[in-house]
mmCIF file of C-alpha atoms in Angstrom:
data_model
loop_
_atom_site.group_PDB
_atom_site.id
_atom_site.type_symbol
_atom_site.label_atom_id
_atom_site.label_comp_id
_atom_site.label_asym_id
_atom_site.label_seq_id
_atom_site.Cartn_x
_atom_site.Cartn_y
_atom_site.Cartn_z
ATOM 1 C CA UNK A 21 101.680 38.681 55.264
ATOM 2 C CA UNK A 22 105.021 37.907 56.594
ATOM 3 C CA UNK A 23 106.654 36.548 60.091
ATOM 4 C CA UNK A 24 108.817 39.352 60.629
ATOM 5 C CA UNK A 25 110.393 41.603 63.219
ATOM 6 C CA UNK A 26 111.699 45.114 61.975
ATOM 7 C CA UNK A 27 114.512 47.256 64.403
ATOM 8 C CA UNK A 28 111.805 49.320 65.683
ATOM 9 C CA UNK A 29 108.356 47.295 65.046
ATOM 10 C CA UNK A 30 107.009 45.026 67.439
ATOM 11 C CA UNK A 31 107.229 40.637 66.957
ATOM 12 C CA UNK A 32 105.434 39.813 63.487
ATOM 13 C CA UNK A 33 105.618 43.533 62.254
ATOM 14 C CA UNK A 34 103.917 44.183 58.742
ATOM 15 C CA UNK A 35 103.776 47.238 56.797
ATOM 16 C CA UNK A 36 100.188 48.030 56.020
ATOM 17 C CA UNK A 37 97.629 49.334 53.419
ATOM 18 C CA UNK A 38 96.338 52.702 53.981
ATOM 19 C CA UNK A 39 92.685 53.407 53.067
ATOM 20 C CA UNK A 40 90.864 56.902 52.977
ATOM 21 C CA UNK A 41 87.680 56.352 54.884
ATOM 22 C CA UNK A 42 85.320 59.104 56.213
ATOM 23 C CA UNK A 43 87.977 61.950 56.356
ATOM 24 C CA UNK A 44 90.338 59.398 58.144
ATOM 25 C CA UNK A 45 93.327 57.316 57.027
ATOM 26 C CA UNK A 46 93.348 53.975 58.094
ATOM 27 C CA UNK A 47 96.106 51.180 58.161
ATOM 28 C CA UNK A 48 94.610 47.767 57.192
ATOM 29 C CA UNK A 49 95.847 44.366 56.541
ATOM 30 C CA UNK A 50 94.333 41.823 54.445
ATOM 31 C CA UNK A 51 94.945 38.364 53.404
ATOM 32 C CA UNK A 52 93.716 34.885 53.296
ATOM 33 C CA UNK A 53 90.341 34.070 51.018
ATOM 34 C CA UNK A 54 86.789 32.658 51.856
ATOM 35 C CA UNK A 55 83.823 34.280 54.246
ATOM 36 C CA UNK A 56 84.671 38.031 54.471
ATOM 37 C CA UNK A 57 85.660 38.196 58.404
ATOM 38 C CA UNK A 58 86.061 42.390 59.921
ATOM 39 C CA UNK A 59 88.329 41.314 62.700
ATOM 40 C CA UNK A 60 88.805 44.077 65.561
ATOM 41 C CA UNK A 61 92.138 44.401 67.757
ATOM 42 C CA UNK A 62 91.771 45.249 71.528
ATOM 43 C CA UNK A 63 93.804 47.758 73.150
ATOM 44 C CA UNK A 64 97.161 46.643 72.339
ATOM 45 C CA UNK A 65 98.425 43.970 69.826
ATOM 46 C CA UNK A 66 98.509 46.734 66.995
ATOM 47 C CA UNK A 67 100.963 46.903 63.822
ATOM 48 C CA UNK A 68 101.421 42.927 63.296
ATOM 49 C CA UNK A 69 100.034 39.852 61.046
ATOM 50 C CA UNK A 70 100.399 37.381 64.355
ATOM 51 C CA UNK A 71 100.242 33.669 63.711
ATOM 52 C CA UNK A 72 96.861 34.109 65.139
ATOM 53 C CA UNK A 73 95.640 36.419 61.970
ATOM 54 C CA UNK A 74 97.471 34.313 59.603
ATOM 55 C CA UNK A 75 95.733 31.121 61.114
ATOM 56 C CA UNK A 76 92.311 32.611 60.326
ATOM 57 C CA UNK A 77 93.362 33.596 57.228
ATOM 58 C CA UNK A 78 94.028 30.025 55.527
ATOM 59 C CA UNK A 79 89.939 29.813 55.606
ATOM 60 C CA UNK A 80 88.858 33.207 55.592
ATOM 61 C CA UNK A 81 89.197 36.776 54.136
ATOM 62 C CA UNK A 82 90.298 38.514 56.517
ATOM 63 C CA UNK A 83 90.124 42.059 57.119
ATOM 64 C CA UNK A 84 92.306 43.823 60.201
ATOM 65 C CA UNK A 85 91.978 47.879 60.147
ATOM 66 C CA UNK A 86 93.736 49.481 62.749
ATOM 67 C CA UNK A 87 91.535 51.929 64.529
ATOM 68 C CA UNK A 88 91.998 55.414 64.770
ATOM 69 C CA UNK A 89 95.195 56.545 67.451
ATOM 70 C CA UNK A 90 95.986 53.121 67.059
ATOM 71 C CA UNK A 91 99.091 51.081 65.612
ATOM 72 C CA UNK A 92 99.882 52.976 61.898
ATOM 73 C CA UNK A 93 96.187 55.148 61.779
ATOM 74 C CA UNK A 94 96.567 58.268 62.521
ATOM 75 C CA UNK A 95 93.813 60.045 64.906
ATOM 76 C CA UNK A 96 92.061 63.126 63.815
ATOM 77 C CA UNK A 97 90.223 65.328 66.860
ATOM 78 C CA UNK A 98 86.712 64.622 66.116
ATOM 79 C CA UNK A 99 87.531 60.894 67.245
ATOM 80 C CA UNK A 100 86.116 60.438 70.414
ATOM 81 C CA UNK A 101 84.086 57.682 70.877
ATOM 82 C CA UNK A 102 83.585 54.206 70.138
ATOM 83 C CA UNK A 103 80.837 55.524 67.661
ATOM 84 C CA UNK A 104 83.011 57.440 65.589
ATOM 85 C CA UNK A 105 85.148 54.392 65.396
ATOM 86 C CA UNK A 106 82.028 52.067 64.571
ATOM 87 C CA UNK A 107 81.136 54.205 61.918
ATOM 88 C CA UNK A 108 84.512 54.376 60.063
ATOM 89 C CA UNK A 109 84.420 50.829 59.958
ATOM 90 C CA UNK A 110 81.305 50.985 58.396
ATOM 91 C CA UNK A 111 82.663 53.228 55.620
ATOM 92 C CA UNK A 112 85.661 51.047 55.554
ATOM 93 C CA UNK A 113 83.350 47.931 54.354
ATOM 94 C CA UNK A 114 81.537 50.896 52.186
ATOM 95 C CA UNK A 115 85.085 51.347 50.378
ATOM 96 C CA UNK A 116 85.713 48.007 50.258
ATOM 97 C CA UNK A 117 83.006 46.706 48.343
ATOM 98 C CA UNK A 118 81.495 44.567 51.347
ATOM 99 C CA UNK A 119 77.786 44.485 51.859
ATOM 100 C CA UNK A 120 77.994 42.020 54.581
ATOM 101 C CA UNK A 121 80.575 40.424 56.664
ATOM 102 C CA UNK A 122 81.616 37.938 59.853
ATOM 103 C CA UNK A 123 82.179 40.053 62.812
ATOM 104 C CA UNK A 124 85.224 39.564 65.491
ATOM 105 C CA UNK A 125 87.029 41.420 67.825
ATOM 106 C CA UNK A 126 89.200 40.589 71.019
ATOM 107 C CA UNK A 127 88.493 42.772 74.199
ATOM 108 C CA UNK A 128 88.093 46.228 73.331
ATOM 109 C CA UNK A 129 88.036 45.400 69.949
ATOM 110 C CA UNK A 130 84.978 42.788 71.267
ATOM 111 C CA UNK A 131 83.366 45.802 72.812
ATOM 112 C CA UNK A 132 83.744 47.263 69.186
ATOM 113 C CA UNK A 133 82.559 44.405 67.261
ATOM 114 C CA UNK A 134 78.858 44.244 69.583
ATOM 115 C CA UNK A 135 78.288 47.986 69.014
ATOM 116 C CA UNK A 136 78.923 47.758 65.433
ATOM 117 C CA UNK A 137 76.567 44.752 65.255
ATOM 118 C CA UNK A 138 74.095 46.719 67.484
ATOM 119 C CA UNK A 139 74.121 49.970 64.859
ATOM 120 C CA UNK A 140 74.341 48.001 61.509
ATOM 121 C CA UNK A 141 72.781 44.632 62.190
ATOM 122 C CA UNK A 142 71.866 44.389 58.540
ATOM 123 C CA UNK A 143 75.632 43.839 57.542
ATOM 124 C CA UNK A 144 76.722 41.231 59.989
ATOM 125 C CA UNK A 145 76.709 37.533 59.100
ATOM 126 C CA UNK A 146 78.181 36.421 63.189
ATOM 127 C CA UNK A 147 79.591 37.688 65.853
ATOM 128 C CA UNK A 148 82.862 36.369 67.562
ATOM 129 C CA UNK A 149 84.000 38.034 70.869
ATOM 130 C CA UNK A 150 87.360 36.997 72.555
ATOM 131 C CA UNK A 151 87.206 38.114 75.782
ATOM 132 C CA UNK A 152 84.872 40.786 75.949
ATOM 133 C CA UNK A 153 85.214 44.327 77.727
ATOM 134 C CA UNK A 154 81.903 46.014 77.474
ATOM 135 C CA UNK A 155 79.876 44.547 80.276
ATOM 136 C CA UNK A 156 79.420 45.523 84.076
ATOM 137 C CA UNK A 157 79.572 42.178 86.166
ATOM 138 C CA UNK A 158 78.816 42.713 89.744
ATOM 139 C CA UNK A 159 81.929 41.706 91.498
ATOM 140 C CA UNK A 160 83.558 40.751 88.947
ATOM 141 C CA UNK A 161 85.568 44.250 87.417
ATOM 142 C CA UNK A 162 87.099 43.873 84.522
ATOM 143 C CA UNK A 163 91.118 44.902 85.272
ATOM 144 C CA UNK A 164 92.217 48.862 84.792
ATOM 145 C CA UNK A 165 94.526 48.097 81.961
ATOM 146 C CA UNK A 166 95.947 51.976 82.861
ATOM 147 C CA UNK A 167 97.303 51.755 85.774
ATOM 148 C CA UNK A 168 98.875 47.848 85.535
ATOM 149 C CA UNK A 169 102.657 48.180 86.442
ATOM 150 C CA UNK A 170 104.765 46.827 83.512
ATOM 151 C CA UNK A 171 106.344 44.788 85.915
ATOM 152 C CA UNK A 172 102.986 42.364 86.353
ATOM 153 C CA UNK A 173 102.378 42.116 82.684
ATOM 154 C CA UNK A 174 103.540 38.389 82.385
ATOM 155 C CA UNK A 175 100.607 37.765 85.286
ATOM 156 C CA UNK A 176 98.046 39.897 84.102
ATOM 157 C CA UNK A 177 98.052 39.206 80.446
ATOM 158 C CA UNK A 178 99.214 35.674 80.421
ATOM 159 C CA UNK A 179 98.658 34.356 83.400
ATOM 160 C CA UNK A 180 102.891 33.514 83.969
ATOM 161 C CA UNK A 181 103.436 32.343 80.762
ATOM 162 C CA UNK A 182 104.647 34.727 78.173
ATOM 163 C CA UNK A 183 104.915 34.649 74.650
ATOM 164 C CA UNK A 184 108.193 35.528 73.843
ATOM 165 C CA UNK A 185 108.874 39.441 72.243
ATOM 166 C CA UNK A 186 104.897 40.336 72.937
ATOM 167 C CA UNK A 187 104.500 43.336 74.981
ATOM 168 C CA UNK A 188 100.695 44.230 76.302
ATOM 169 C CA UNK A 189 100.228 47.744 77.042
ATOM 170 C CA UNK A 190 103.114 50.862 77.447
ATOM 171 C CA UNK A 191 105.559 48.779 78.942
ATOM 172 C CA UNK A 192 108.691 50.960 79.520
ATOM 173 C CA UNK A 193 111.591 51.927 76.979
ATOM 174 C CA UNK A 194 113.381 48.638 78.447
ATOM 175 C CA UNK A 195 110.900 46.592 76.777
ATOM 176 C CA UNK A 196 111.493 46.490 72.814
ATOM 177 C CA UNK A 197 113.723 49.810 72.594
ATOM 178 C CA UNK A 198 112.362 53.596 72.415
ATOM 179 C CA UNK A 199 110.470 53.911 69.279
ATOM 180 C CA UNK A 200 108.029 50.742 70.244
ATOM 181 C CA UNK A 201 107.551 52.045 73.544
ATOM 182 C CA UNK A 202 106.099 54.989 72.201
ATOM 183 C CA UNK A 203 103.637 53.349 69.625
ATOM 184 C CA UNK A 204 102.618 50.844 72.187
ATOM 185 C CA UNK A 205 101.902 54.051 74.845
ATOM 186 C CA UNK A 206 100.227 55.624 71.608
ATOM 187 C CA UNK A 207 97.796 52.430 71.589
ATOM 188 C CA UNK A 208 97.321 53.709 75.309
ATOM 189 C CA UNK A 209 95.654 56.564 74.397
ATOM 190 C CA UNK A 210 94.109 55.067 71.950
ATOM 191 C CA UNK A 211 92.387 52.874 74.200
ATOM 192 C CA UNK A 212 91.637 55.579 76.901
ATOM 193 C CA UNK A 213 89.830 57.739 74.738
ATOM 194 C CA UNK A 214 87.403 55.177 74.251
ATOM 195 C CA UNK A 215 86.916 53.320 77.596
ATOM 196 C CA UNK A 216 88.863 55.434 80.061
ATOM 197 C CA UNK A 217 86.098 56.174 82.105
ATOM 198 C CA UNK A 218 84.356 52.728 82.083
ATOM 199 C CA UNK A 219 85.237 49.280 80.776
ATOM 200 C CA UNK A 220 81.077 48.651 80.213
ATOM 201 C CA UNK A 221 78.605 50.283 78.546
ATOM 202 C CA UNK A 222 75.014 49.481 80.800
ATOM 203 C CA UNK A 223 73.006 49.923 77.919
ATOM 204 C CA UNK A 224 74.823 46.101 76.519
ATOM 205 C CA UNK A 225 72.099 44.705 78.950
ATOM 206 C CA UNK A 226 69.363 45.741 76.659
ATOM 207 C CA UNK A 227 70.959 45.926 73.199
ATOM 208 C CA UNK A 228 72.390 42.749 72.820
ATOM 209 C CA UNK A 229 69.623 40.417 73.187
ATOM 210 C CA UNK A 230 67.385 41.205 70.286
ATOM 211 C CA UNK A 231 70.466 41.133 67.933
ATOM 212 C CA UNK A 232 69.307 37.579 66.869
ATOM 213 C CA UNK A 233 72.720 36.511 65.278
ATOM 214 C CA UNK A 234 74.748 33.822 65.337
ATOM 215 C CA UNK A 235 77.756 34.462 67.952
ATOM 216 C CA UNK A 236 80.090 32.663 69.775
ATOM 217 C CA UNK A 237 81.971 33.568 72.639
ATOM 218 C CA UNK A 238 85.562 32.539 73.565
ATOM 219 C CA UNK A 239 87.317 33.244 76.833
ATOM 220 C CA UNK A 240 90.493 31.952 78.562
ATOM 221 C CA UNK A 241 90.665 29.734 81.922
ATOM 222 C CA UNK A 242 93.016 31.880 83.751
ATOM 223 C CA UNK A 243 92.126 35.643 82.237
ATOM 224 C CA UNK A 244 93.124 37.745 84.989
ATOM 225 C CA UNK A 245 92.058 41.161 82.835
ATOM 226 C CA UNK A 246 88.498 40.030 82.147
ATOM 227 C CA UNK A 247 86.853 37.314 84.503
ATOM 228 C CA UNK A 248 85.379 34.053 83.277
ATOM 229 C CA UNK A 249 82.113 35.515 84.153
ATOM 230 C CA UNK A 250 81.911 38.134 81.866
ATOM 231 C CA UNK A 251 81.846 35.362 79.094
ATOM 232 C CA UNK A 252 79.116 33.785 80.679
ATOM 233 C CA UNK A 253 77.369 37.071 80.852
ATOM 234 C CA UNK A 254 77.944 37.930 77.131
ATOM 235 C CA UNK A 255 76.886 34.003 76.165
ATOM 236 C CA UNK A 256 73.680 34.705 78.040
ATOM 237 C CA UNK A 257 72.371 37.793 76.211
ATOM 238 C CA UNK A 258 73.212 36.474 73.137
ATOM 239 C CA UNK A 259 71.749 33.405 73.306
ATOM 240 C CA UNK A 260 75.426 32.180 72.012
ATOM 241 C CA UNK A 261 77.682 29.278 72.598
ATOM 242 C CA UNK A 262 81.090 29.488 74.447
ATOM 243 C CA UNK A 263 84.535 27.812 74.643
ATOM 244 C CA UNK A 264 86.791 28.302 77.079
ATOM 245 C CA UNK A 265 91.105 28.105 76.203
ATOM 246 C CA UNK A 266 93.797 27.769 78.280
ATOM 247 C CA UNK A 267 95.771 30.536 79.575
ATOM 248 C CA UNK A 268 95.287 34.089 80.208
ATOM 249 C CA UNK A 269 93.784 37.429 78.587
ATOM 250 C CA UNK A 270 96.372 37.080 75.509
ATOM 251 C CA UNK A 271 94.944 33.463 74.233
ATOM 252 C CA UNK A 272 94.869 34.713 70.366
ATOM 253 C CA UNK A 273 98.774 34.656 71.124
ATOM 254 C CA UNK A 274 98.906 31.982 73.291
ATOM 255 C CA UNK A 275 97.003 29.531 71.409
ATOM 256 C CA UNK A 276 96.556 31.062 67.931
ATOM 257 C CA UNK A 277 95.706 27.826 65.972
ATOM 258 C CA UNK A 278 93.041 26.783 68.657
ATOM 259 C CA UNK A 279 91.791 29.864 69.179
ATOM 260 C CA UNK A 280 91.301 30.804 64.745
ATOM 261 C CA UNK A 281 90.274 27.297 64.634
ATOM 262 C CA UNK A 282 87.444 27.957 66.898
ATOM 263 C CA UNK A 283 86.107 30.898 64.863
ATOM 264 C CA UNK A 284 86.837 30.060 61.492
ATOM 265 C CA UNK A 285 84.651 26.290 62.164
ATOM 266 C CA UNK A 286 81.845 28.905 63.622
ATOM 267 C CA UNK A 287 82.030 30.660 60.486
ATOM 268 C CA UNK A 288 81.379 27.439 58.321
ATOM 269 C CA UNK A 289 78.094 26.524 60.678
ATOM 270 C CA UNK A 290 77.284 29.798 60.537
ATOM 271 C CA UNK A 291 77.751 30.407 56.524
ATOM 272 C CA UNK A 292 75.714 26.639 56.094
ATOM 273 C CA UNK A 293 72.908 27.335 58.942
#
């Protein structure tokens, strides 16, 4: 995968492959060699193969689909909730001939990864969640990303240390141009379909502990979207180790090598256990 940007694409834009599964077309980017790792994006940062993906691919076979309604994946009208997305990801593994994979996700993608593991435990070798959405922690709400003012993005997502050319959320037409604004707005529409009312599922409190999977939780020291207390609760429920990295919610793009190395080191340990 190349590190390029097109006039109408985000930073690190790459063209995807396209796979027909379960009555839907999923955009897919895949590279690397080693243990298969299904990586699920969050509510933004689609249509690209970032330095974080590239670093993961140095030590793993990284499969990075885009959920229906995100990036280059069209959304069939019947995809209305997270279970629909999880079933399509399962169909994708079937189409790729992959029986069991390591699973990782960021933000909303971490929540989807947990849902996938709950519904398909026999197909998951390990679970890694990065700044995960999905739990309700009293007094520590996840930020409402749908009402965030674009003027606050640097503070909210990057804790004041933005990465050039990376704009979370829909932004404005002035940030990247009208075509890029439209694409990001589409991503937020896809996210709204899955978590408009709540950024949590109360059933996770009961469903996570029985998984018994090797698990890793990675958070950021200054995440202003997902408070650190969420990572601690995920680690407690999963019986997982937890690591905190510097930066904000966008830490996989702020610190791509450190984040990827934490994950691939963990995959190696889980494989050898």
